Amino acid sequence: MLPTIPIAERHIDDYIEAAGPEIVEELRDAAKPLSGARLLHVNSTAFGGGVAELLHTQLGLFANLGLDVTWAVIEGSHDFFDVTKSVHNALQGAEVELTPEMRQVYLDRVKANAEMLTGEFDFVLVHDPQPAALLAFVEDIGERKGRWMWRCHLDLSAPYRPTWEFFEPYVDAYDAIVFTAETYAQPGVSGPKPAFIAPTIDPLSMKNRHLAPSVIRDIVASLNIDIERPLITQVSRFDPWKDPLGVIDAFRMARHDVEGLQLALVGSLAADDPEGIRYLQLADEHGQHDPDIHLLTNLDGVGDVEVNAIQRASAVVVQKSLREGFGLVVSEAMWKETPVVGGNVGGIRMQIEDGVTGFLVDSPVMCAQRIVELVGNKRMAHRMGKEGHRTVLENYITPRELMDQLVLMRSLS
Ligand code: UDP
């Protein structure tokens, strides 16, 4: 069998307080016909990035709702993750060629993983491009059983065509494809049933739960950030699409108008993201070792509770992505009533209503202007923080996403 990740014990009743008793009741009803159904999720990493975050939260809840849940990760290699990173970029529109050798590296690895995939499942949910071709190989060895869903967390609306044409037959074989939003669907996909499910954050996780002000202060101080001075933060993998260099530029402009401004760039280095370390070094050079620019990673001990504290301690959270499938970090900050200045793209546009629940920006200059406005106008920042929290409560917390997935599985069974 592929390597599996333990499913944490979770209880759906714990969500009554955050989400209300009705939705929890509805979830129980919706899950009844799926009681005992064997559900397998497959992705490429147990740690780092939004998908791992979602699975850690949700799979224990599906188990608590009566499903028989397994989480498996594919085994990659350095070469394989180099290729899948190029695929990720190309499927979001970058003109990155997949050479015949790269295609072979990809297919050989996925085939080896398909051969390790044993066990019988009623539903298999495969996340993102890394394991997407699994189904084709499973089918080749005559082992296709149950319903197969491919969840694409990327924006596939304008992919680089040659790369998409390579992938299309692999994803066309699925029973259903799940996109974050209708606008992300690739019009060419015709076989699988389309479904649209936006991700959510977990209000009960260490990343999002309430923290006492004294805890926030202690954590922030332990990271050498001055709690008395205004702080802006971006929490993201070090990746060109997240534009950390643009954030540094915006910070430099904003600090002319905001005395003592500090910037935290927090990024975990994920196992399937070889570009990360290189991009962290680039950000370090771009920041010219400025003592008010804090580059923090999981290697500095910045885990969930630290991210939680930093997001809460920030005057403004920035998410200046140039492309963004969804951007869980936006909902995470909004949930904490911290106003967000986000890139005017994809999933960020979905979450932020410009001028109401945060600001959308198209350039470092605009980003700097909005930061200055929000740091200088506490009343506006407070109002946006409250509105942001309401948006997340109504649309982007866990129970809604569980429900959408149960509805999809039932529609396929
Ligand atoms: N994250 C984290 N530590 C970091 C960087 C990111 O815990 O140093 C988390 C972040 O809080 C969020 C997820 O990783 O929950 C990133 O998800 P998002 O959808 O924003 O971006 P992705 O990495 O999937 O493109």
XYZ file of C-alpha atoms and ligand atoms in Angstrom:
438
model
C 0.000 0.000 0.000
C 1.048 3.605 -0.452
C 2.272 5.353 2.693
C -0.717 6.364 4.795
C -1.149 9.269 7.167
C -2.934 8.708 10.476
C -6.408 10.224 10.656
C -6.804 12.411 13.724
C -9.802 11.745 15.955
C -12.320 14.570 15.511
C -15.900 15.142 16.645
C -18.489 16.863 14.519
C -20.391 18.001 17.611
C -17.470 20.255 18.470
C -18.604 22.451 15.570
C -21.992 23.251 17.061
C -20.647 26.313 18.780
C -18.834 27.770 15.768
C -21.276 26.798 13.013
C -24.615 26.238 14.752
C -26.577 23.037 15.549
C -28.572 22.956 12.286
C -25.651 22.325 9.952
C -24.265 19.622 12.249
C -27.647 17.879 12.208
C -27.851 18.222 8.423
C -24.380 16.704 8.112
C -25.377 13.692 10.170
C -28.436 13.148 7.980
C -26.469 13.571 4.759
C -23.799 11.100 5.933
C -26.224 8.320 6.953
C -26.563 6.726 3.504
C -22.745 6.707 3.255
C -22.189 5.015 6.584
C -19.339 2.500 6.259
C -18.400 3.708 2.762
C -14.676 3.282 2.156
C -13.205 6.649 1.205
C -9.598 7.107 0.086
C -7.947 10.511 -0.326
C -4.641 10.669 -2.205
C -2.324 13.660 -2.396
C 1.392 14.304 -2.541
C 2.350 15.558 0.900
C 1.222 15.286 4.501
C 2.616 18.689 5.339
C 2.835 22.125 3.753
C 0.319 23.923 1.616
C -3.421 24.130 1.573
C -4.350 20.561 0.593
C -2.523 18.940 3.503
C -4.148 21.522 5.753
C -7.633 20.578 4.511
C -7.057 16.856 4.845
C -5.710 17.065 8.391
C -8.899 18.850 9.345
C -11.555 17.069 7.421
C -10.751 13.397 7.234
C -11.227 12.841 10.963
C -14.643 14.464 10.673
C -15.688 12.184 7.824
C -14.582 9.266 10.000
C -16.655 10.640 12.857
C -19.636 10.878 10.483
C -19.337 7.127 9.875
C -17.203 6.803 6.755
C -14.231 4.460 6.633
C -11.465 6.895 5.734
C -7.896 6.373 4.487
C -5.380 9.087 3.597
C -2.495 8.007 1.360
C 0.340 10.047 -0.080
C 2.201 9.174 -3.233
C 5.935 8.603 -3.076
C 7.719 11.180 -5.180
C 11.358 11.911 -5.865
C 13.292 15.118 -6.340
C 12.977 14.827 -10.140
C 9.297 14.027 -9.919
C 8.506 17.054 -7.761
C 10.568 19.252 -10.073
C 8.357 18.078 -12.931
C 5.093 18.462 -11.021
C 6.089 21.978 -9.983
C 6.489 22.831 -13.676
C 3.148 21.186 -14.350
C 1.549 23.240 -11.577
C 2.930 26.439 -13.091
C 1.974 25.477 -16.643
C -1.576 24.514 -15.713
C -1.982 27.980 -14.223
C -0.796 29.554 -17.460
C 3.029 29.761 -17.370
C 4.676 28.816 -20.654
C 6.669 25.909 -19.275
C 7.440 23.059 -21.664
C 7.219 19.462 -20.521
C 10.002 17.671 -22.371
C 9.540 13.985 -23.279
C 11.974 13.141 -20.449
C 9.893 15.115 -17.949
C 6.729 13.346 -19.084
C 8.469 10.028 -18.605
C 9.672 10.940 -15.092
C 6.097 11.871 -14.220
C 4.472 8.765 -15.691
C 7.051 6.318 -14.322
C 6.603 7.619 -10.789
C 2.809 7.650 -10.924
C 2.799 4.138 -12.380
C 5.009 2.898 -9.521
C 2.579 4.486 -7.073
C -0.427 2.953 -8.830
C 1.134 -0.470 -8.397
C 1.421 0.155 -4.663
C -2.209 1.208 -4.367
C -3.921 -1.810 -2.897
C -7.197 -2.166 -1.010
C -10.785 -1.660 -2.099
C -12.529 1.680 -1.918
C -15.990 2.951 -2.743
C -14.750 6.496 -3.357
C -11.282 7.745 -4.251
C -10.547 11.458 -4.183
C -7.261 12.395 -5.856
C -5.905 15.887 -5.252
C -4.115 18.050 -7.789
C -1.866 17.143 -10.736
C 0.847 15.203 -8.879
C -1.156 11.954 -8.570
C -3.677 12.737 -11.345
C -2.580 9.937 -13.705
C -3.056 7.277 -10.990
C -6.461 6.314 -12.286
C -5.152 5.561 -15.792
C -2.578 3.107 -14.411
C -5.017 1.548 -11.964
C -7.354 1.035 -14.906
C -4.532 -0.535 -16.951
C -4.010 -3.205 -14.335
C -7.755 -3.853 -14.198
C -8.156 -2.512 -10.664
C -10.564 0.369 -11.238
C -13.261 0.049 -8.590
C -15.527 2.555 -6.900
C -16.037 6.156 -7.935
C -13.021 8.307 -8.731
C -12.980 12.076 -8.228
C -10.172 14.458 -9.133
C -10.049 17.604 -7.087
C -8.215 20.368 -8.853
C -7.182 23.117 -6.472
C -5.663 25.156 -9.299
C -7.149 27.707 -11.620
C -7.395 25.718 -14.866
C -9.194 28.357 -16.867
C -6.201 29.409 -18.997
C -3.599 26.641 -18.926
C -0.562 26.454 -21.147
C -2.093 24.298 -23.887
C 0.644 21.732 -24.592
C 0.830 20.781 -20.916
C -2.914 20.667 -20.561
C -3.207 18.432 -23.646
C -0.839 15.977 -21.978
C -2.967 15.927 -18.819
C -6.413 16.046 -20.318
C -6.848 12.313 -21.083
C -5.751 11.417 -17.550
C -8.299 13.645 -15.870
C -11.020 12.974 -18.427
C -11.162 9.398 -17.133
C -12.494 10.418 -13.709
C -16.149 10.140 -12.699
C -16.133 13.701 -11.368
C -13.859 16.713 -11.304
C -14.082 19.204 -8.474
C -13.019 22.792 -9.039
C -12.892 25.577 -6.477
C -15.127 27.780 -8.632
C -17.012 27.591 -11.905
C -14.654 30.093 -13.489
C -11.715 27.685 -12.960
C -13.127 24.848 -14.976
C -11.370 23.931 -18.181
C -14.064 24.081 -20.881
C -12.460 21.131 -22.719
C -13.250 18.628 -19.950
C -16.405 16.842 -20.976
C -16.395 13.327 -19.546
C -16.458 13.723 -15.767
C -19.282 15.320 -13.844
C -18.199 18.821 -12.792
C -18.606 19.982 -9.206
C -17.654 23.265 -7.566
C -16.507 23.271 -3.970
C -14.578 26.140 -2.388
C -12.154 25.194 0.384
C -12.733 26.149 3.988
C -10.764 26.756 7.169
C -11.156 24.957 10.453
C -12.213 27.342 13.225
C -11.131 24.814 15.861
C -7.602 24.152 14.624
C -4.491 25.430 16.380
C -4.116 27.710 13.396
C -7.465 29.416 13.887
C -8.701 28.986 17.441
C -8.909 31.892 19.864
C -5.662 32.892 21.557
C -5.362 35.000 24.696
C -3.653 38.380 24.113
C -0.830 37.428 26.488
C -0.120 34.271 24.458
C -0.059 36.298 21.231
C 2.369 38.784 22.768
C 4.699 36.089 24.071
C 4.811 34.221 20.776
C 5.409 37.329 18.708
C 8.124 38.537 21.092
C 9.824 35.133 20.937
C 10.170 35.641 17.175
C 11.942 38.982 17.760
C 9.035 40.991 16.395
C 8.310 44.209 18.301
C 4.675 44.000 19.436
C 4.605 47.771 20.082
C 5.234 48.624 16.423
C 2.838 47.993 13.510
C 3.301 44.693 11.727
C 2.205 43.512 8.294
C 2.424 39.845 7.392
C 2.206 37.506 4.452
C 1.964 33.775 5.208
C 2.767 31.787 2.071
C 5.009 29.250 0.497
C 8.064 30.978 -1.033
C 6.881 30.844 -4.586
C 6.813 33.352 -7.466
C 2.996 33.234 -7.672
C 2.807 34.451 -4.064
C 5.015 37.420 -5.027
C 7.063 37.778 -1.820
C 9.386 40.192 -3.638
C 6.404 42.386 -4.499
C 5.390 42.323 -0.840
C 8.860 43.536 0.151
C 8.556 46.356 -2.416
C 5.130 47.333 -1.037
C 6.512 47.246 2.516
C 9.387 49.546 1.561
C 6.967 52.079 0.081
C 4.518 51.843 2.983
C 7.174 52.337 5.663
C 7.778 55.890 4.358
C 4.340 56.746 5.725
C 4.134 54.365 8.679
C 6.789 54.880 11.280
C 8.332 51.705 12.647
C 6.503 49.391 10.244
C 7.680 45.760 10.313
C 7.118 42.949 7.810
C 6.874 39.227 8.511
C 7.105 36.841 5.572
C 6.178 33.451 6.935
C 6.564 30.424 4.722
C 6.737 26.727 5.286
C 9.070 24.731 3.118
C 6.957 21.878 1.780
C 8.406 18.517 0.750
C 6.885 18.750 -2.745
C 8.160 22.293 -3.342
C 11.843 22.332 -4.362
C 11.595 25.954 -5.510
C 10.907 27.034 -1.924
C 14.445 27.255 -0.590
C 15.702 29.022 -3.694
C 12.891 31.551 -3.476
C 13.463 32.090 0.234
C 17.070 33.007 -0.591
C 15.855 35.390 -3.288
C 13.527 37.070 -0.810
C 16.385 37.332 1.675
C 18.578 39.050 -0.918
C 15.738 41.301 -2.034
C 15.137 42.324 1.583
C 18.850 43.166 1.932
C 18.890 41.654 5.424
C 16.754 44.518 6.733
C 16.209 43.838 10.486
C 12.559 44.890 10.144
C 11.888 42.218 7.521
C 11.387 38.919 9.333
C 11.705 35.848 7.137
C 10.311 32.977 9.160
C 9.822 29.331 8.289
C 8.880 26.050 9.904
C 12.629 25.556 10.307
C 12.531 28.478 12.794
C 9.832 26.632 14.719
C 6.957 28.590 13.177
C 4.072 26.142 13.254
C 0.311 26.517 13.446
C 0.045 28.332 16.746
C 2.785 30.782 15.741
C 1.018 31.491 12.432
C -2.191 32.016 14.398
C -0.495 34.511 16.749
C 1.232 36.402 13.936
C -1.984 36.697 11.916
C -3.729 38.053 15.017
C -0.909 40.440 15.954
C -0.735 41.957 12.468
C -2.294 45.305 11.672
C -2.771 44.058 8.121
C -2.346 40.662 6.499
C -1.162 40.845 2.911
C -1.696 38.147 0.297
C -0.290 39.710 -2.830
C -0.560 36.605 -5.030
C -0.362 36.945 -8.804
C -2.415 33.736 -9.244
C -4.286 31.995 -6.475
C -6.466 28.900 -6.542
C -8.168 29.885 -3.329
C -5.811 31.220 -0.669
C -6.756 29.696 2.673
C -4.568 32.287 4.352
C -7.040 34.988 3.343
C -9.917 33.309 5.162
C -7.614 32.535 8.099
C -6.811 36.222 8.565
C -10.395 37.369 7.973
C -11.617 34.866 10.559
C -9.296 36.586 13.054
C -10.747 39.987 12.151
C -7.447 41.113 10.692
C -8.024 43.189 7.543
C -6.527 41.708 4.374
C -4.957 43.402 1.368
C -4.963 40.776 -1.361
C -3.974 40.430 -5.000
C -6.918 40.965 -7.309
C -6.893 37.399 -8.616
C -8.791 34.103 -8.519
C -9.653 32.815 -5.100
C -8.742 36.057 -3.346
C -11.323 37.895 -5.430
C -13.816 35.272 -4.350
C -13.201 35.929 -0.661
C -12.659 39.693 -0.471
C -15.284 42.233 -1.427
C -13.114 45.208 -2.287
C -13.540 48.064 0.169
C -15.961 46.070 2.349
C -14.239 42.965 3.700
C -10.699 43.985 2.688
C -8.894 45.502 -0.291
C -7.961 44.046 -3.675
C -4.803 45.385 -5.306
C -3.103 45.082 -8.683
C 0.409 46.357 -7.937
C 2.947 46.906 -5.147
C 2.126 50.644 -5.231
C -1.575 49.993 -4.667
C -0.724 47.442 -2.015
C 1.416 50.002 -0.164
C -1.343 52.622 -0.348
C -3.920 50.250 1.143
C -1.541 49.164 3.896
C -0.935 52.805 4.841
C -4.695 53.520 4.840
C -5.495 50.548 7.046
C -2.681 51.064 9.531
C -3.639 54.751 9.805
C -7.383 54.285 10.106
C -8.136 51.973 13.019
C -11.876 52.425 12.681
C -11.905 51.294 9.048
C -9.583 48.387 9.873
C -11.902 47.317 12.677
C -14.994 47.494 10.466
C -13.365 45.494 7.671
C -12.126 42.934 10.171
C -15.668 42.372 11.447
C -17.126 42.139 7.929
C -14.374 39.719 6.945
C -15.145 37.464 9.882
C -18.818 37.403 8.940
C -18.011 36.410 5.347
C -15.877 33.504 6.536
C -18.463 32.373 9.090
C -21.137 32.260 6.385
C -19.089 30.690 3.589
C -15.682 29.342 4.437
C -15.662 27.181 7.535
C -15.370 23.393 7.546
C -18.979 22.129 7.866
C -20.044 23.663 4.555
C -17.286 21.892 2.683
C -18.048 18.558 4.334
C -21.628 18.921 3.210
C -20.643 19.723 -0.390
C -18.463 16.612 -0.502
C -21.145 14.354 0.951
C -23.609 15.660 -1.628
C -21.132 14.924 -4.415
C -20.409 11.375 -3.204
C -24.104 10.640 -2.902
C -24.701 11.926 -6.423
C -22.119 9.423 -7.718
C -23.228 6.374 -5.768
N 1.019 27.792 5.965
C 1.595 27.568 7.205
N 2.840 28.001 7.434
C 3.535 28.665 6.500
C 2.945 28.913 5.227
C 1.676 28.452 4.997
O 0.998 26.965 8.088
O 4.672 29.038 6.776
C -0.355 27.331 5.765
C -1.309 28.507 5.681
O -1.656 28.964 6.978
C -2.454 27.881 4.903
C -1.745 26.935 3.941
O -0.468 26.650 4.529
O -3.292 27.160 5.751
C -1.547 27.549 2.575
O -2.732 27.453 1.868
P -3.117 28.454 0.702
O -4.417 28.003 0.136
O -3.104 29.867 1.199
O -1.937 28.343 -0.349
P -1.247 27.101 -1.115
O 0.039 26.850 -0.395
O -2.181 25.927 -1.057
O -1.021 27.628 -2.503
